[in-house]
Amino acid sequence: MESATVIIPLIIGYLLDLILGDPRWLPHPIRFFGNSIVFGEKKLNTTPYTFSKGMILTLILLSATVVFFYYAQKISALHIISYYLFTSITVFYAIANKSLIDEGKAVFEALQEGLVQGRKRLSWIVGRETDQLHEQEIKTAVFETLSENLSDGVIAPLFYYALFGISGAMGYKMINTLDSMIGYKNERYIHFGKFAAKLDDVVNYIPARITAFLMLLVTGQLHKIPFVLQYGKQHSSPNAGYPEAALAAILDCKFGGPNYYHGKLVDKPFIGHNDRMLKDDEIKTVARINQKVTFTFVALICAVYYFLGYH
């Protein structure tokens, strides 16, 4: 495979996301992933052997996704135009930077109308309960989500695209979707979704740390790597704490702390120590960081393929 067959779809897919984001009218494979997970969960999430059934569902859906996109790309390669069209659109579907930023900004705009509106809009993008959050907690939740999902929704799929092509990127998206839907530690999913959650931890290990490093790099704050190493490992997730710690270091603020999830109080550790007030215009700063990190990683992948001639 020539470098151009990787670089050109990557650039086109990146630009499409930059321009379009995730229009709700556009059919999206992640919705199909979600429907498949719902169907499988209803059929298999029963006793006995709940863990094994969850593992089987995860492996079946992951394998089907990888095989489908691998052979679909092979078929599209019969004509160069269809190859570039199919691969570029799939890269576009795999990343979600613009929609992530737009949703974060929408929460801040809703917050200008009042706490009720801000809480409601925040509930669209976070798993925690929002009906009792005050203004600063809402802003904190947005920033935590933007940093964590910069890794999950952008850098990780690009990382696996760089390694394994679109089948790798979409295979990752299936794992991440499984984790977001059944990877909870509540009574319903504690056993059934455990394998999916652990698999998501594994595949996000390197991308989360790359994300944190790039966040510090694009803001000229690499000297804060010790801060990230100190606080990143204190998060309950083995991965989410690193991009969150990077953003806390950049903004010199404090993230984390206890929150309610599905009616249960989860005592999450704090990340950072400066408990300052977050300002409205800082959403623009965070959005620029996300854009710079995405651009930098896309450019880095292109450079590696071009200069090293990776095949």
C-alpha positions as a printed Julia matrix, in Angstrom:
311×3 Matrix{Float64}:
   0.0     0.0    0.0
   1.4     3.38  -1.02
   1.61    6.2    1.48
  -0.88    8.27  -0.54
  -3.61    5.7    0.01
  -3.34    6.37   3.74
  -2.53   10.08   3.74
  -5.13   11.35   1.26
  -8.17    9.72   2.94
  -6.85   10.88   6.31
  -6.64   14.49   5.18
 -10.03   14.41   3.44
 -11.71   12.73   6.43
 -10.12   15.24   8.8
 -11.3    18.18   6.68
 -14.81   16.76   6.42
 -15.02   16.53  10.2
 -13.6    20.03  10.53
 -16.31   21.38   8.22
 -19.33   19.17   8.86
 -18.92   17.64  12.31
 -21.66   15.08  12.9
 -24.89   16.24  11.18
 -27.86   14.51  12.78
 -29.49   13.95   9.38
 -26.53   11.93   8.13
 -26.64    8.13   8.64
 -23.82    7.14  10.98
 -22.31    3.66  11.56
 -22.03    4.36  15.3
 -25.82    4.39  15.48
 -25.83    0.96  13.87
 -23.18   -0.14  16.38
 -25.42    1.06  19.19
 -28.5    -0.71  17.85
 -26.51   -3.94  17.5
 -25.31   -3.67  21.09
 -28.82   -3.03  22.38
 -30.14   -6.06  20.48
 -27.34   -8.32  21.7
 -27.57   -7.11  25.27
 -31.29   -7.85  25.45
 -30.74  -11.37  24.16
 -27.62  -12.3   26.15
 -27.57  -10.32  29.41
 -29.08  -13.13  31.45
 -27.87  -15.54  34.11
 -25.98  -17.81  34.25
 -22.58  -17.14  32.58
 -23.26  -13.41  32.32
 -19.59  -12.46  31.99
 -18.97  -15.06  29.28
 -22.01  -13.92  27.32
 -20.85  -10.3   27.48
 -17.41  -11.34  26.29
 -18.89  -13.35  23.41
 -21.07  -10.4   22.33
 -18.06   -8.07  22.44
 -15.87  -10.41  20.39
 -18.6   -11.12  17.82
 -19.38   -7.44  17.24
 -15.7    -6.47  17.17
 -14.82   -9.25  14.73
 -17.79   -8.47  12.48
 -16.83   -4.79  12.39
 -13.18   -5.43  11.55
 -14.0    -8.04   8.88
 -16.7    -5.89   7.28
 -14.57   -2.78   6.93
 -11.49   -4.76   5.87
 -13.28   -6.43   2.97
 -15.39   -3.37   2.14
 -12.17   -1.43   1.65
 -10.74   -4.28  -0.44
 -13.79   -4.2   -2.68
 -13.69   -0.4   -2.95
 -10.05   -0.67  -4.08
 -11.23   -2.18  -7.38
 -11.54    1.44  -8.51
  -9.31    4.21  -7.21
 -12.11    6.77  -6.92
 -14.38    4.43  -4.96
 -11.43    3.56  -2.7
 -10.67    7.16  -1.8
 -14.35    7.99  -1.41
 -15.12    5.04   0.87
 -11.96    5.34   2.97
 -12.23    9.12   3.36
 -15.86    8.92   4.49
 -15.0     6.16   6.96
 -12.18    8.27   8.46
 -14.69   11.11   8.72
 -17.1     8.82  10.59
 -14.32    7.59  12.89
 -13.39   10.97  14.36
 -15.66   13.39  16.19
 -13.71   16.52  17.08
 -16.02   19.24  15.72
 -19.16   17.7   17.2
 -17.38   17.31  20.54
 -16.36   20.98  20.58
 -19.81   22.11  19.39
 -21.52   20.16  22.19
 -19.19   21.69  24.78
 -19.88   25.19  23.5
 -23.62   24.47  23.46
 -23.54   23.73  27.2
 -21.83   27.06  27.89
 -24.4    28.86  25.71
 -27.26   27.11  27.5
 -25.7    28.04  30.83
 -26.01   31.71  29.85
 -29.79   31.18  29.85
 -29.79   29.64  33.32
 -28.72   26.71  35.46
 -31.66   24.52  34.42
 -30.83   24.91  30.74
 -27.14   24.32  31.36
 -27.8    21.18  33.39
 -30.14   19.79  30.75
 -27.7    20.38  27.9
 -24.82   18.89  29.89
 -26.84   15.71  30.48
 -26.61   15.06  26.73
 -22.84   14.51  26.86
 -21.97   13.15  30.33
 -22.88   10.07  32.35
 -23.07   11.83  35.71
 -26.3    13.19  37.15
 -26.62   16.9   36.41
 -29.79   18.08  38.15
 -27.96   19.32  41.26
 -24.78   20.73  39.69
 -23.92   24.4   40.14
 -22.35   26.6   37.47
 -18.71   25.76  38.19
 -19.43   22.04  38.35
 -21.1    22.24  34.94
 -18.1    24.02  33.43
 -15.74   21.54  35.04
 -17.75   18.62  33.62
 -17.56   20.12  30.13
 -13.79   20.53  30.29
 -13.29   17.04  31.67
 -15.45   15.63  28.88
 -13.68   17.6   26.15
 -10.27   16.41  27.3
 -11.26   12.77  27.86
 -13.14   12.51  24.57
 -10.32   14.18  22.69
  -8.54   10.91  23.43
 -11.49    8.53  22.99
 -13.19   10.24  20.07
 -10.28   11.64  18.06
  -6.73   10.55  18.88
  -7.5     6.87  19.56
  -9.35    6.2   16.27
  -6.64    8.1   14.37
  -3.99    6.04  16.17
  -5.6     2.77  15.11
  -6.19    4.07  11.59
  -2.47    4.8   11.36
  -1.67    1.26  12.51
  -4.36   -0.86  10.87
  -6.35    1.29   8.44
 -10.09    1.86   8.58
 -10.78   -1.62   9.96
  -8.61   -0.72  12.95
 -10.27    2.68  13.42
 -13.81    1.29  13.23
 -12.9    -1.75  15.33
 -11.76    0.69  18.0
 -15.02    2.64  17.63
 -16.99   -0.55  18.26
 -14.99   -1.26  21.44
 -15.48    2.3   22.64
 -19.21    2.2   21.89
 -19.54   -1.09  23.77
 -17.78    0.44  26.78
 -19.99    3.55  26.7
 -23.14    1.44  26.64
 -22.44   -1.64  28.79
 -19.17   -0.83  30.57
 -20.81    0.36  33.78
 -20.21   -0.98  37.27
 -23.88   -1.09  38.17
 -26.0    -4.13  38.91
 -27.09   -4.61  35.3
 -23.67   -4.41  33.65
 -21.08   -5.18  36.33
 -20.5    -8.67  34.92
 -21.95   -8.46  31.41
 -19.95   -5.39  30.42
 -16.74   -6.14  32.33
 -14.86   -7.62  29.38
 -15.8    -4.68  27.11
 -14.72   -2.19  29.78
 -11.35   -3.9   30.31
 -10.76   -4.17  26.56
 -11.5    -0.45  26.22
  -8.93    0.25  28.96
  -6.32   -1.73  27.02
  -6.88   -0.1   23.62
  -6.97    3.4   25.11
  -3.78    3.05  27.15
  -1.37    4.49  24.58
  -3.75    7.0   22.91
  -4.64    8.6   26.27
  -0.99    9.28  27.01
  -0.31   10.52  23.5
  -3.25   12.91  23.9
  -1.93   14.29  27.18
   1.55   14.77  25.71
   0.2    16.55  22.62
  -1.97   18.83  24.76
   1.11   19.99  26.64
   3.13   20.2   23.42
   0.74   22.46  21.48
   0.42   24.82  24.46
   4.16   24.95  25.1
   3.85   23.43  28.57
   5.89   20.24  28.38
   7.46   21.22  31.69
   4.16   20.16  33.28
   4.64   16.5   32.4
   5.42   15.68  36.08
   2.03   17.2   37.03
   0.28   14.92  34.52
   2.16   11.86  35.74
   1.3    12.7   39.34
  -2.43   13.32  38.89
  -3.19   11.19  35.84
  -2.74    7.94  37.73
  -5.07    9.04  40.54
  -8.15    8.82  38.34
 -10.38    5.76  38.73
  -9.85    5.1   35.03
  -6.35    3.99  34.0
  -6.56    6.33  31.01
  -9.04    9.21  31.38
  -6.97   10.89  34.1
  -4.08   11.71  31.77
  -5.81   14.06  29.29
  -7.84   15.5   32.17
  -4.66   16.13  34.15
  -3.05   17.73  31.1
  -5.94   20.18  30.74
  -5.98   20.91  34.48
  -2.26   21.64  34.24
  -2.7    23.92  31.22
  -5.59   25.87  32.78
  -4.11   25.73  36.31
  -7.41   24.52  37.73
  -8.94   21.62  39.63
 -10.98   18.75  38.19
 -12.5    15.61  39.66
 -14.2    15.14  42.98
 -17.35   13.2   43.97
 -20.29   12.95  41.57
 -23.5    10.96  41.32
 -23.74    8.3   38.6
 -27.04    6.42  38.19
 -28.09    7.33  41.72
 -24.8     6.27  43.31
 -22.24    8.67  44.77
 -18.8     7.99  43.26
 -15.94    9.53  45.22
 -13.52   10.41  42.4
 -10.14   11.88  43.38
  -9.31   15.49  42.61
  -6.99   16.33  39.73
  -5.0    19.49  40.4
  -5.04   21.77  43.39
  -6.02   25.29  42.27
  -9.74   25.48  43.02
 -10.29   28.66  41.01
 -13.37   29.91  39.2
 -13.55   28.85  35.55
 -14.39   31.67  33.14
 -16.9    31.61  30.3
 -14.37   32.45  27.58
 -12.12   29.54  28.55
 -14.29   27.24  26.43
 -12.63   28.93  23.45
  -9.2    28.1   24.85
 -10.13   24.45  25.35
 -11.65   24.27  21.85
  -8.42   25.64  20.34
  -6.39   23.05  22.25
  -8.55   20.25  20.85
  -8.21   21.62  17.33
  -4.44   22.02  17.62
  -3.97   18.53  19.03
  -6.06   16.97  16.27
  -4.22   18.88  13.53
  -0.85   18.01  15.03
  -1.61   14.3   15.24
  -2.98   14.19  11.69
   0.14   16.01  10.48
   2.35   13.63  12.44
   0.72   10.55  10.9
   1.06   12.05   7.43
   4.72   12.86   8.06
   5.51    9.35   9.29
   3.91    7.74   6.24
   5.48   10.2    3.83
   9.04   10.38   5.12
   9.47    6.81   6.32
   7.57    5.29   3.44
   5.58    2.99   5.74
   3.83    0.19   3.85
